[in-house]
Short mmCIF file of C-alpha atoms in Angstrom, two decimals:
data_model
loop_
_atom_site.label_atom_id
_atom_site.label_comp_id
_atom_site.label_asym_id
_atom_site.label_seq_id
_atom_site.Cartn_x
_atom_site.Cartn_y
_atom_site.Cartn_z
CA UNK A 4 113.53 116.92 75.44
CA UNK A 5 110.44 116.87 73.27
CA UNK A 6 111.27 114.96 70.10
CA UNK A 7 109.46 111.70 71.04
CA UNK A 8 105.74 111.03 70.79
CA UNK A 9 104.69 109.94 74.27
CA UNK A 10 101.39 109.47 76.09
CA UNK A 11 100.00 112.84 77.18
CA UNK A 12 100.37 113.34 80.95
CA UNK A 13 98.37 115.66 83.15
CA UNK A 14 100.49 118.55 84.42
CA UNK A 15 100.75 121.06 87.25
CA UNK A 16 98.14 120.97 90.01
CA UNK A 17 96.64 117.71 88.79
CA UNK A 18 93.25 116.35 89.77
CA UNK A 19 94.01 112.96 88.21
CA UNK A 20 97.05 111.15 86.95
CA UNK A 21 98.25 111.45 90.54
CA UNK A 22 101.33 109.92 92.10
CA UNK A 23 100.87 109.62 95.86
CA UNK A 24 104.00 108.59 97.72
CA UNK A 25 104.34 106.89 101.10
CA UNK A 26 106.92 108.47 103.41
CA UNK A 27 107.99 105.96 106.05
CA UNK A 28 110.53 108.14 107.81
CA UNK A 29 112.60 109.75 105.06
CA UNK A 30 115.22 111.99 106.75
CA UNK A 31 114.81 115.71 106.06
CA UNK A 32 118.13 116.10 104.22
CA UNK A 33 117.41 113.17 101.93
CA UNK A 34 113.84 114.34 101.37
CA UNK A 35 115.01 117.81 100.37
CA UNK A 36 117.37 116.35 97.77
CA UNK A 37 114.68 114.08 96.34
CA UNK A 38 112.09 116.84 96.11
CA UNK A 39 114.56 119.25 94.49
CA UNK A 40 114.71 116.87 91.51
CA UNK A 41 111.40 115.01 91.50
CA UNK A 42 108.73 117.19 93.14
CA UNK A 43 107.10 117.87 89.74
CA UNK A 44 106.11 114.20 89.47
CA UNK A 45 104.78 113.88 93.05
CA UNK A 46 101.30 115.13 93.94
CA UNK A 47 100.45 113.76 97.38
CA UNK A 48 102.61 112.56 100.29
CA UNK A 49 101.27 110.19 102.92
CA UNK A 50 103.27 110.15 106.13
CA UNK A 51 102.85 106.42 106.46
CA UNK A 52 100.90 104.38 109.00
CA UNK A 53 100.89 106.29 112.32
CA UNK A 54 104.50 107.43 111.99
CA UNK A 55 103.60 111.13 111.90
CA UNK A 56 103.00 111.01 115.65
CA UNK A 57 106.64 110.08 116.33
CA UNK A 58 108.32 111.86 113.40
CA UNK A 59 110.99 114.37 114.48
CA UNK A 60 110.59 117.87 113.02
CA UNK A 61 107.20 116.92 111.59
CA UNK A 62 106.14 120.55 111.01
CA UNK A 63 109.32 121.15 108.99
CA UNK A 64 108.56 118.08 106.89
CA UNK A 65 104.97 119.17 106.27
CA UNK A 66 106.16 122.66 105.31
CA UNK A 67 108.81 121.23 102.98
CA UNK A 68 106.22 119.21 101.08
CA UNK A 69 103.95 122.24 100.85
CA UNK A 70 106.84 124.41 99.60
CA UNK A 71 107.02 122.03 96.63
CA UNK A 72 103.22 122.12 96.09
CA UNK A 73 102.85 118.54 97.34
CA UNK A 74 99.84 117.75 99.54
CA UNK A 75 100.90 116.02 102.81
CA UNK A 76 98.59 114.00 105.01
CA UNK A 77 98.84 111.45 107.83
CA UNK A 78 98.30 107.75 107.23
CA UNK A 79 94.91 106.29 108.05
CA UNK A 80 96.31 104.21 110.91
CA UNK A 81 96.79 107.40 112.93
CA UNK A 82 93.15 108.35 112.30
CA UNK A 83 92.07 104.89 113.47
CA UNK A 84 94.23 105.09 116.61
CA UNK A 85 92.63 108.42 117.47
CA UNK A 86 89.15 107.03 116.78
CA UNK A 87 89.87 104.00 118.98
CA UNK A 88 90.97 106.23 121.87
CA UNK A 89 88.15 108.78 121.35
CA UNK A 90 90.65 111.50 120.40
CA UNK A 91 89.26 112.72 117.08
CA UNK A 92 88.81 116.35 118.29
CA UNK A 93 92.44 116.37 119.43
CA UNK A 94 93.48 114.87 116.10
CA UNK A 95 91.68 117.62 114.19
CA UNK A 96 93.50 120.28 116.25
CA UNK A 97 96.79 118.44 115.68
CA UNK A 98 96.32 118.52 111.90
CA UNK A 99 95.31 122.18 111.89
CA UNK A 100 98.34 123.15 113.98
CA UNK A 101 100.59 121.36 111.50
CA UNK A 102 98.95 123.12 108.54
CA UNK A 103 97.77 119.82 107.05
CA UNK A 104 94.75 120.31 104.82
CA UNK A 105 94.07 116.69 103.85
CA UNK A 106 92.81 113.90 106.10
CA UNK A 107 92.29 110.19 105.56
CA UNK A 108 89.29 108.35 106.99
CA UNK A 109 90.03 104.64 106.96
CA UNK A 110 89.07 101.31 108.48
CA UNK A 111 92.01 99.18 107.42
CA UNK A 112 92.69 97.94 110.97
CA UNK A 113 89.48 98.69 112.87
CA UNK A 114 86.05 97.65 111.68
CA UNK A 115 84.53 101.15 111.73
CA UNK A 116 80.93 101.01 110.44
CA UNK A 117 80.34 102.73 107.12
CA UNK A 118 77.64 104.95 108.65
CA UNK A 119 80.16 106.21 111.21
CA UNK A 120 82.74 106.94 108.53
CA UNK A 121 80.16 108.83 106.50
CA UNK A 122 79.35 110.95 109.57
CA UNK A 123 83.07 111.63 110.01
CA UNK A 124 83.37 112.77 106.40
CA UNK A 125 80.40 115.11 106.80
CA UNK A 126 82.05 116.58 109.92
CA UNK A 127 85.51 116.94 108.35
CA UNK A 128 84.83 118.07 104.80
CA UNK A 129 84.22 121.72 105.67
CA UNK A 130 87.75 122.07 107.07
CA UNK A 131 89.72 119.44 105.15
CA UNK A 132 90.01 117.69 101.84
CA UNK A 133 88.94 114.16 102.74
CA UNK A 134 90.32 110.90 101.36
CA UNK A 135 88.63 107.67 102.41
CA UNK A 136 90.13 104.21 102.20
CA UNK A 137 88.14 101.10 101.30
CA UNK A 138 89.22 97.56 102.12
CA UNK A 139 90.93 95.81 105.01
CA UNK A 140 94.55 95.05 105.80
CA UNK A 141 93.33 91.65 107.06
CA UNK A 142 93.70 89.15 104.23
CA UNK A 143 91.01 86.98 105.83
CA UNK A 144 88.37 89.68 105.37
CA UNK A 145 86.84 89.47 101.91
CA UNK A 146 84.48 92.07 100.46
CA UNK A 147 82.12 91.28 97.61
CA UNK A 148 82.16 93.35 94.43
CA UNK A 149 78.83 94.92 95.40
CA UNK A 150 80.26 95.91 98.81
CA UNK A 151 83.32 97.51 97.22
CA UNK A 152 81.21 99.37 94.68
CA UNK A 153 78.53 100.59 97.09
CA UNK A 154 80.97 101.66 99.79
CA UNK A 155 83.13 103.61 97.35
CA UNK A 156 80.07 105.29 95.83
CA UNK A 157 78.68 106.34 99.21
CA UNK A 158 82.04 107.72 100.35
CA UNK A 159 82.35 109.83 97.20
CA UNK A 160 78.75 110.99 97.46
CA UNK A 161 79.42 112.03 101.08
CA UNK A 162 82.06 114.49 99.91
CA UNK A 163 85.36 112.63 99.64
CA UNK A 164 87.81 114.02 97.10
CA UNK A 165 89.17 110.52 96.44
CA UNK A 166 88.76 106.97 97.62
CA UNK A 167 91.79 104.75 98.09
CA UNK A 168 91.66 101.03 97.43
CA UNK A 169 93.58 99.23 100.18
CA UNK A 170 96.69 97.40 99.08
CA UNK A 171 99.08 97.83 102.03
CA UNK A 172 102.69 98.85 101.48
CA UNK A 173 103.36 95.19 100.62
CA UNK A 174 100.65 94.76 97.96
CA UNK A 175 99.18 91.70 99.70
CA UNK A 176 95.72 92.77 100.91
CA UNK A 177 92.58 94.55 99.74
CA UNK A 178 92.74 94.68 95.93
CA UNK A 179 95.53 92.09 95.97
CA UNK A 180 95.62 88.42 96.78
CA UNK A 181 97.86 87.45 99.69
CA UNK A 182 100.41 86.26 97.11
CA UNK A 183 100.55 89.77 95.60
CA UNK A 184 98.57 89.22 92.40
CA UNK A 185 95.98 91.85 91.44
CA UNK A 186 92.29 91.03 91.75
CA UNK A 187 91.88 92.04 88.12
CA UNK A 188 88.20 91.12 87.81
CA UNK A 189 87.43 93.38 90.78
CA UNK A 190 89.35 96.31 89.26
CA UNK A 191 87.64 95.99 85.86
CA UNK A 192 84.20 95.92 87.44
CA UNK A 193 84.87 98.88 89.74
CA UNK A 194 85.91 101.20 86.93
CA UNK A 195 82.79 100.31 84.95
CA UNK A 196 80.55 102.01 87.51
CA UNK A 197 82.82 104.57 89.20
CA UNK A 198 84.90 107.49 87.97
CA UNK A 199 88.42 106.08 87.97
CA UNK A 200 89.81 109.62 88.24
CA UNK A 201 88.39 109.66 91.79
CA UNK A 202 90.08 106.39 92.78
CA UNK A 203 93.65 106.11 94.04
CA UNK A 204 94.85 102.53 93.58
CA UNK A 205 97.52 101.53 96.07
CA UNK A 206 100.35 100.12 93.96
CA UNK A 207 103.53 99.80 96.01
CA UNK A 208 105.70 97.92 93.50
CA UNK A 209 106.67 98.55 89.85
CA UNK A 210 104.88 95.31 88.92
CA UNK A 211 101.62 96.57 90.41
CA UNK A 212 102.10 100.00 88.85
CA UNK A 213 102.65 98.52 85.39
CA UNK A 214 99.43 96.53 85.68
CA UNK A 215 97.35 99.65 86.34
CA UNK A 216 99.09 101.71 83.67
CA UNK A 217 98.50 99.02 81.04
CA UNK A 218 94.89 98.47 82.11
CA UNK A 219 93.76 102.03 82.86
CA UNK A 220 96.24 104.26 81.06
CA UNK A 221 99.14 106.55 81.94
CA UNK A 222 96.97 108.93 83.98
CA UNK A 223 95.70 106.41 86.51
CA UNK A 224 95.98 107.57 90.14
CA UNK A 225 98.53 105.46 92.04
CA UNK A 226 99.31 105.44 95.76
CA UNK A 227 101.76 103.96 98.27
CA UNK A 228 104.55 104.64 95.79
CA UNK A 229 108.04 104.56 97.27
CA UNK A 230 109.95 107.84 97.02
CA UNK A 231 112.82 106.02 95.34
CA UNK A 232 110.45 104.72 92.63
CA UNK A 233 108.83 107.97 91.45
CA UNK A 234 111.12 108.53 88.47
CA UNK A 235 110.77 104.93 87.33
CA UNK A 236 107.00 105.25 87.66
CA UNK A 237 106.95 108.39 85.52
CA UNK A 238 109.04 106.61 82.89
CA UNK A 239 106.50 103.78 82.94
CA UNK A 240 103.63 106.23 82.52
CA UNK A 241 105.41 107.75 79.52
CA UNK A 242 105.93 104.44 77.72
CA UNK A 243 109.65 104.41 78.44
CA UNK A 244 109.80 100.88 79.78
CA UNK A 245 109.43 97.66 77.83
CA UNK A 246 106.17 96.66 79.53
CA UNK A 247 104.51 100.00 78.67
CA UNK A 248 106.41 100.65 75.44
CA UNK A 249 103.36 100.94 73.14
CA UNK A 250 101.21 103.20 75.32
CA UNK A 251 101.39 106.17 72.94
CA UNK A 252 99.73 104.02 70.25
CA UNK A 253 96.73 103.53 72.53
CA UNK A 254 96.30 106.94 74.16
CA UNK A 255 97.73 110.26 73.06
CA UNK A 256 94.91 112.47 74.32
CA UNK A 257 93.64 113.23 77.79
CA UNK A 258 90.11 111.91 78.40
#
């Protein structure tokens, strides 16, 4: 259908306007059915937390995502587990054997110094597309605006394709208060100084997703999206939900 005027969405092999889903153990049969219908509105697939290490038929799952032109990668917790046990070389071989071309460098659980993460990015970027996460899963750890801004800038300058703002799959840490509300002042300040097309905002619930769409437009990059929510998210991006109904009046052109 093409008779409505809707916000213009990026298409195909997008570099922004991304929907990054979190796969927490979707069975292969179910995944195949979902991707047959909705793969065109999914760009990246994170095999959540460290679950890739215990996922049955992981190579088949990785290949299935790639067959649908979706970029799979392993959650940052697996990277941190390997770092903690001094197994990064083994982890690199593991990813290469699986045919995974994207890797996340994170410090959501461990306090890995920024200098160390920058060294990791320098080491990895020749063989992988690197995504780095900023922020902690620990709600007691607060970062100042200047820390958020400087860390994100340095990670991008080091060669990351994108930086992810931590939000957990519950939306209760990082860029969110423990009650789930968005740290809106932080978000507004970050996008003043950084290219928002290089930031993936973790937004695990429709409420969080609607906030970012209203604030930053239909082509904001969103992560930790549930597979079952991808169609609803696309409808939100296209102004087909009450809360985003008037989007086409604000933005009909790509930036």
